[in-house]
Short mmCIF file of C-alpha atoms and ligand atoms in Angstrom, two decimals:
data_model
loop_
_atom_site.label_atom_id
_atom_site.label_comp_id
_atom_site.label_asym_id
_atom_site.label_seq_id
_atom_site.Cartn_x
_atom_site.Cartn_y
_atom_site.Cartn_z
CA MET A 8 72.03 97.89 70.82
CA THR A 9 72.84 94.83 70.87
CA SER A 10 76.23 95.00 71.69
CA ASN A 11 76.35 97.61 74.11
CA LYS A 12 73.88 95.20 77.05
CA PRO A 13 77.33 93.28 77.98
CA LYS A 14 79.37 96.10 77.78
CA CYS A 15 76.86 97.37 80.98
CA LYS A 16 76.66 94.21 82.70
CA TYR A 17 80.91 94.40 83.05
CA PHE A 18 81.01 98.30 84.19
CA PHE A 19 78.18 97.56 86.48
CA GLY A 20 80.03 94.42 87.65
CA PHE A 21 83.23 96.05 87.85
CA ARG A 22 81.89 98.98 90.09
CA ALA A 23 80.62 96.80 92.43
CA ALA A 24 83.73 94.47 92.71
CA VAL A 25 85.30 97.85 93.27
CA PHE A 26 82.75 99.31 96.03
CA SER A 27 83.35 95.82 97.68
CA ILE A 28 87.18 95.43 98.00
CA SER A 29 86.57 99.29 99.08
CA ILE A 30 84.85 98.39 102.09
CA ILE A 31 86.96 94.94 103.04
CA ILE A 32 89.95 97.70 102.73
CA PHE A 33 87.69 99.89 104.94
CA LEU A 34 86.81 97.73 107.62
CA LEU A 35 90.62 96.25 107.80
CA LEU A 36 92.01 99.57 108.15
CA ILE A 37 89.33 100.62 111.29
CA ALA A 38 90.45 96.96 112.69
CA LYS A 39 94.09 97.66 112.83
CA ILE A 40 93.86 100.85 113.67
CA LYS A 41 91.55 99.37 116.55
CA THR A 42 94.61 96.64 117.65
CA ALA A 43 97.07 99.06 117.65
CA LEU A 44 94.82 101.48 120.03
CA ILE A 45 94.43 98.22 121.98
CA ILE A 46 98.03 97.64 122.30
CA GLN A 47 99.24 100.63 122.88
CA ARG A 48 96.50 100.67 126.18
CA GLU A 49 97.66 97.23 126.73
CA LYS A 50 101.41 98.74 127.25
CA ARG A 51 100.73 101.92 128.70
CA THR A 52 99.23 99.33 131.87
CA LEU A 53 102.12 97.23 131.83
CA SER A 54 104.51 100.38 132.13
CA PHE A 55 102.24 101.51 135.12
CA LYS A 56 101.49 98.11 137.13
CA ASN A 57 105.53 97.02 136.25
CA HIS A 58 106.22 100.76 137.41
CA ASN A 59 106.94 99.63 141.53
CA LEU A 60 108.64 96.70 140.36
CA THR A 61 110.87 98.64 137.96
CA MET A 62 111.68 101.33 139.09
CA SER A 63 112.52 100.12 143.23
CA TRP A 64 115.29 98.33 142.30
CA MET A 65 116.73 100.96 140.28
CA CYS A 66 117.33 103.63 142.90
CA SER A 67 120.78 102.64 143.83
CA GLY A 68 123.34 105.72 144.45
CA THR A 69 126.62 105.63 144.98
CA THR A 70 126.57 107.65 148.04
CA ASN A 71 123.35 108.56 150.56
CA ILE A 72 121.94 111.13 148.94
CA GLU A 73 122.82 110.03 145.45
CA LEU A 74 120.21 107.18 146.87
CA VAL A 75 117.45 109.62 148.39
CA LYS A 76 117.15 111.33 145.31
CA ASN A 77 116.98 108.49 142.96
CA LEU A 78 114.23 107.44 145.89
CA ALA A 79 112.36 110.60 145.18
CA GLN A 80 112.96 110.86 141.38
CA ALA A 81 111.04 107.38 140.99
CA LYS A 82 108.37 108.81 143.09
CA ILE A 83 108.74 106.38 145.54
CA ILE A 84 108.83 108.72 148.44
CA SER A 85 107.55 112.72 147.97
CA CYS A 86 106.53 113.54 151.29
CA LYS A 87 109.74 116.53 152.34
CA ARG A 88 110.25 115.00 155.99
CA VAL A 89 110.12 111.94 154.60
CA ILE A 90 113.29 112.72 152.04
CA SER A 91 114.28 114.60 155.01
CA ALA A 92 115.28 111.98 157.46
CA MET A 93 116.31 109.79 154.74
CA ARG A 94 119.23 112.18 154.13
CA THR A 95 119.96 112.91 157.26
CA VAL A 96 120.20 109.15 158.25
CA ASP A 97 122.94 107.73 156.74
CA ARG A 98 122.68 104.26 155.82
CA ALA A 99 126.55 103.63 156.17
CA HIS A 100 125.97 104.31 159.83
CA PHE A 101 123.44 100.80 159.67
CA ALA A 102 124.70 98.61 157.48
CA ASN A 103 128.42 98.13 156.45
CA GLN A 104 127.92 96.36 152.82
CA HIS A 105 126.53 98.10 149.86
CA PRO A 106 124.95 100.79 152.11
CA TYR A 107 123.65 102.39 149.05
CA GLU A 108 122.48 99.52 146.36
CA ASP A 109 118.88 99.01 146.78
CA ALA A 110 118.43 95.63 148.13
CA PRO A 111 118.60 93.66 151.03
CA GLN A 112 121.95 93.36 152.61
CA CYS A 113 122.82 90.84 155.16
CA ILE A 114 123.69 92.33 158.43
CA GLY A 115 124.24 88.82 160.21
CA PHE A 116 122.19 86.68 163.06
CA GLY A 117 120.15 85.49 159.90
CA ALA A 118 119.00 89.21 159.36
CA THR A 119 118.98 91.24 156.36
CA ILE A 120 118.68 95.32 156.21
CA SER A 121 115.13 95.57 154.03
CA ALA A 122 115.78 97.67 150.93
CA PRO A 123 115.91 101.06 150.27
CA HIS A 124 112.70 101.37 148.58
CA MET A 125 111.09 98.91 151.36
CA HIS A 126 111.93 101.76 153.86
CA GLY A 127 110.75 104.43 151.11
CA TYR A 128 107.25 102.69 151.37
CA ALA A 129 107.32 102.70 154.85
CA LEU A 130 108.12 106.42 156.15
CA GLU A 131 105.90 107.22 153.35
CA ASN A 132 102.78 105.48 154.61
CA LEU A 133 103.52 106.41 158.50
CA ASN A 134 104.28 109.89 157.30
CA GLN A 135 101.20 111.68 159.18
CA TYR A 136 102.14 109.20 162.08
CA LEU A 137 105.59 110.22 162.71
CA ARG A 138 104.62 114.12 163.75
CA PRO A 139 106.90 115.64 166.36
CA GLY A 140 106.16 114.61 169.55
CA MET A 141 104.23 110.86 168.17
CA ASN A 142 105.08 107.46 169.94
CA ALA A 143 105.98 104.72 167.48
CA LEU A 144 107.20 101.05 167.73
CA ASP A 145 109.14 99.33 165.45
CA VAL A 146 109.25 95.78 164.91
CA GLY A 147 112.25 93.49 163.94
CA SER A 148 114.40 96.88 164.14
CA GLY A 149 117.51 94.92 162.74
CA SER A 150 120.17 97.13 161.73
CA GLY A 151 118.09 99.60 163.75
CA TYR A 152 118.51 102.11 160.44
CA LEU A 153 114.52 102.15 160.00
CA THR A 154 113.96 102.92 163.72
CA ALA A 155 116.67 106.20 163.58
CA CYS A 156 114.66 107.80 160.49
CA MET A 157 111.24 107.49 162.51
CA ALA A 158 113.43 109.19 165.61
CA GLU A 159 114.69 112.09 162.94
CA MET A 160 110.66 112.17 161.66
CA VAL A 161 109.01 112.40 165.78
CA GLY A 162 111.67 114.77 166.56
CA ALA A 163 113.34 115.52 170.53
CA SER A 164 110.06 115.14 172.05
CA GLY A 165 108.87 112.09 170.14
CA HIS A 166 109.75 108.38 170.57
CA VAL A 167 110.15 105.12 168.44
CA VAL A 168 110.87 101.89 170.58
CA GLY A 169 113.01 99.32 168.29
CA ILE A 170 112.35 95.43 169.12
CA ASP A 171 114.12 92.10 167.81
CA HIS A 172 114.80 89.07 168.99
CA ALA A 173 118.83 89.07 168.01
CA PRO A 174 120.34 90.53 171.04
CA GLY A 175 123.30 90.61 168.82
CA LEU A 176 121.18 92.69 166.14
CA VAL A 177 119.98 95.19 169.25
CA SER A 178 123.64 95.78 170.77
CA HIS A 179 124.92 95.96 166.73
CA SER A 180 122.06 99.06 166.23
CA LYS A 181 121.92 100.12 170.08
CA ALA A 182 126.24 100.92 168.92
CA ALA A 183 126.04 102.88 166.36
CA MET A 184 122.63 104.62 167.18
CA GLU A 185 125.04 105.57 170.76
CA ARG A 186 127.69 106.30 168.31
CA HIS A 187 126.32 108.29 165.70
CA TYR A 188 122.93 109.70 167.91
CA PRO A 189 123.91 110.01 171.23
CA GLU A 190 121.96 111.92 172.58
CA TRP A 191 119.19 110.21 171.25
CA ILE A 192 119.75 107.02 173.90
CA GLN A 193 120.24 108.96 176.46
CA ASN A 194 117.57 111.45 176.61
CA GLY A 195 115.24 108.31 175.78
CA ARG A 196 114.23 109.20 171.90
CA VAL A 197 115.42 105.28 170.80
CA HIS A 198 114.44 102.56 173.01
CA LEU A 199 116.36 99.34 171.60
CA VAL A 200 115.05 96.60 173.28
CA VAL A 201 115.76 92.97 173.17
CA GLY A 202 111.95 90.68 172.74
CA ASP A 203 109.62 88.68 170.74
CA GLY A 204 108.38 91.87 168.52
CA ARG A 205 104.74 89.36 168.14
CA LYS A 206 103.87 90.48 171.28
CA GLY A 207 104.51 94.11 170.75
CA TYR A 208 105.82 95.97 173.07
CA ALA A 209 103.06 96.81 176.42
CA PRO A 210 105.59 98.48 179.12
CA MET A 211 105.27 101.86 176.02
CA ALA A 212 101.66 101.51 173.42
CA PRO A 213 99.36 102.21 172.92
CA TYR A 214 101.66 104.05 170.15
CA ASP A 215 100.69 106.13 166.68
CA CYS A 216 102.44 104.17 164.74
CA ILE A 217 103.94 100.37 163.90
CA HIS A 218 105.91 99.23 161.82
CA VAL A 219 106.80 95.66 161.53
CA GLY A 220 110.01 94.86 159.61
CA ALA A 221 109.40 90.77 159.18
CA ALA A 222 105.85 89.15 157.63
CA ALA A 223 103.50 88.29 160.26
CA PRO A 224 101.72 85.06 158.93
CA GLU A 225 97.95 86.45 159.64
CA GLU A 226 97.55 89.47 161.04
CA PRO A 227 98.73 90.56 164.04
CA THR A 228 96.17 91.72 166.71
CA ASP A 229 98.38 91.45 169.42
CA LEU A 230 100.33 94.67 167.90
CA LEU A 231 97.00 95.82 166.55
CA SER A 232 95.65 95.76 169.82
CA GLN A 233 98.92 98.23 170.71
CA LEU A 234 97.81 100.40 168.47
CA LYS A 235 96.49 104.35 169.37
CA SER A 236 93.45 105.13 167.91
CA PRO A 237 93.88 107.39 165.47
CA GLY A 238 97.07 104.98 164.41
CA ARG A 239 97.55 103.23 161.21
CA MET A 240 100.26 100.19 160.70
CA PHE A 241 102.54 99.38 158.08
CA VAL A 242 103.03 95.43 158.34
CA PRO A 243 103.84 92.22 155.41
CA VAL A 244 101.12 89.56 156.42
CA GLY A 245 101.36 86.24 154.63
CA THR A 246 103.65 82.86 154.18
CA SER A 247 104.15 82.03 150.42
CA GLU A 248 101.78 84.84 149.13
CA GLN A 249 102.86 88.26 151.06
CA TYR A 250 101.47 91.95 151.15
CA ILE A 251 102.31 95.37 152.67
CA VAL A 252 98.99 95.59 154.77
CA VAL A 253 98.01 98.95 156.06
CA TYR A 254 95.67 98.80 158.79
CA ASP A 255 94.09 102.29 159.92
CA LYS A 256 93.15 102.13 163.50
CA ASP A 257 90.13 105.36 163.52
CA THR A 258 88.97 107.21 166.26
CA ASN A 259 86.15 104.49 167.64
CA GLY A 260 88.72 102.14 167.06
CA ASN A 261 87.22 100.17 164.03
CA VAL A 262 90.20 98.96 161.96
CA ALA A 263 90.68 99.67 158.25
CA ARG A 264 92.73 97.24 155.89
CA ARG A 265 94.19 97.51 152.23
CA GLN A 266 96.83 95.41 150.53
CA ILE A 267 99.18 97.79 148.77
CA MET A 268 101.47 95.55 147.36
CA GLY A 269 103.09 92.16 146.77
CA VAL A 270 106.17 91.17 148.40
CA ARG A 271 108.61 88.57 149.92
CA TYR A 272 109.87 89.62 153.38
CA VAL A 273 111.66 87.34 156.27
CA PRO A 274 108.58 85.93 158.09
CA LEU A 275 108.32 87.25 161.82
CA THR A 276 109.44 83.80 163.86
CA ASP A 277 111.41 81.89 166.49
CA LEU A 278 115.08 83.09 167.07
CA GLU A 279 116.13 79.36 166.93
CA LYS A 280 114.59 78.92 163.38
CA GLN A 281 116.14 82.49 161.81
CA TYR A 282 119.69 81.54 163.50
CA SER A 283 118.85 77.89 161.85
CA ALA A 284 117.92 79.32 158.67
N1 SAH B 7 113.72 96.81 159.85
C1 SAH B 7 115.01 95.81 159.60
C2 SAH B 7 115.17 94.50 159.63
C3 SAH B 7 114.31 93.81 158.44
S1 SAH B 7 114.60 92.08 158.84
C4 SAH B 7 116.45 96.45 158.56
O1 SAH B 7 115.57 96.41 157.67
O2 SAH B 7 117.59 96.79 159.24
C5 SAH B 7 113.79 92.07 159.88
C6 SAH B 7 114.25 91.28 161.18
O3 SAH B 7 113.07 90.93 162.56
C7 SAH B 7 115.22 90.47 161.74
O4 SAH B 7 116.32 91.43 162.40
C8 SAH B 7 115.07 89.64 162.38
O5 SAH B 7 115.74 88.91 163.85
C9 SAH B 7 113.88 90.22 163.12
N2 SAH B 7 113.03 89.46 163.63
C10 SAH B 7 112.06 88.39 162.65
N3 SAH B 7 111.22 87.43 163.42
C11 SAH B 7 111.17 88.22 164.65
C12 SAH B 7 110.43 88.13 166.17
N4 SAH B 7 109.21 87.59 166.51
N5 SAH B 7 110.85 89.03 167.07
C13 SAH B 7 111.56 90.55 167.22
N6 SAH B 7 112.23 90.57 165.42
C14 SAH B 7 112.30 89.79 164.68
#
């Protein structure tokens, strides 16, 4: 009888130890599963956040059609009219260096043609304001490529003004337009003018939409005043930190602002500063 007591004590002690270890293993397992789930969720968020960043720069092609296909596959462009305009207007007509590379390219006069993905984002955002017959303004028209895409979208009854302060760029873009789309210049679908785009272009205002191809240091109020009600402007705003801001003017003239992505654009500036930069 006496010899059973310690055995029983050991037995219960052993069971308690096994029970405690099982509880610890169970808790550890739960913690591990939780961590794995959090890591997976973080990874998904990160890949979503970086989607634009990574995909944007991976859309280069060897032809215009391939470039546009890649932009559509990366979901940078999805509106049929945007895809069709970008397929119709060949970038090589406006930029002779690496036209199908998804990166900005030098076009002389201290300027660059923006990267294709930025042109894609701009057209996609302005699509509803580039319907046939509409009136649009392209500030900092540079190569003239985006002006041409906008002209393709507004059609024969629409108008697009491209304004740039560099006379050399305006004559180059006009020459390209006259060569590839002669009727657009002849019948006034496209006007390419030399001037300070910060003030817009009053003779053809108001505009259904305004695209700005260089960064405004702050809210471009002169341009906003040339926007129709309703109308939309797509503009990079800022200096050291820049964002694309989409301004929507409603039918009552009220303006709403949306920052849609961080960017790096050359500034809207004085011509002398651009030449010496
Ligand atoms: N959107 C064009 C050019 C982008 S580069 C393209 O993709 O081809 C920015 C352009 O803005 C340059 O052509 C530059 O000459 C022009 N620019 C800069 N400041 C300007 C100003 N104050 N008025 C008009 N154009 C300006």
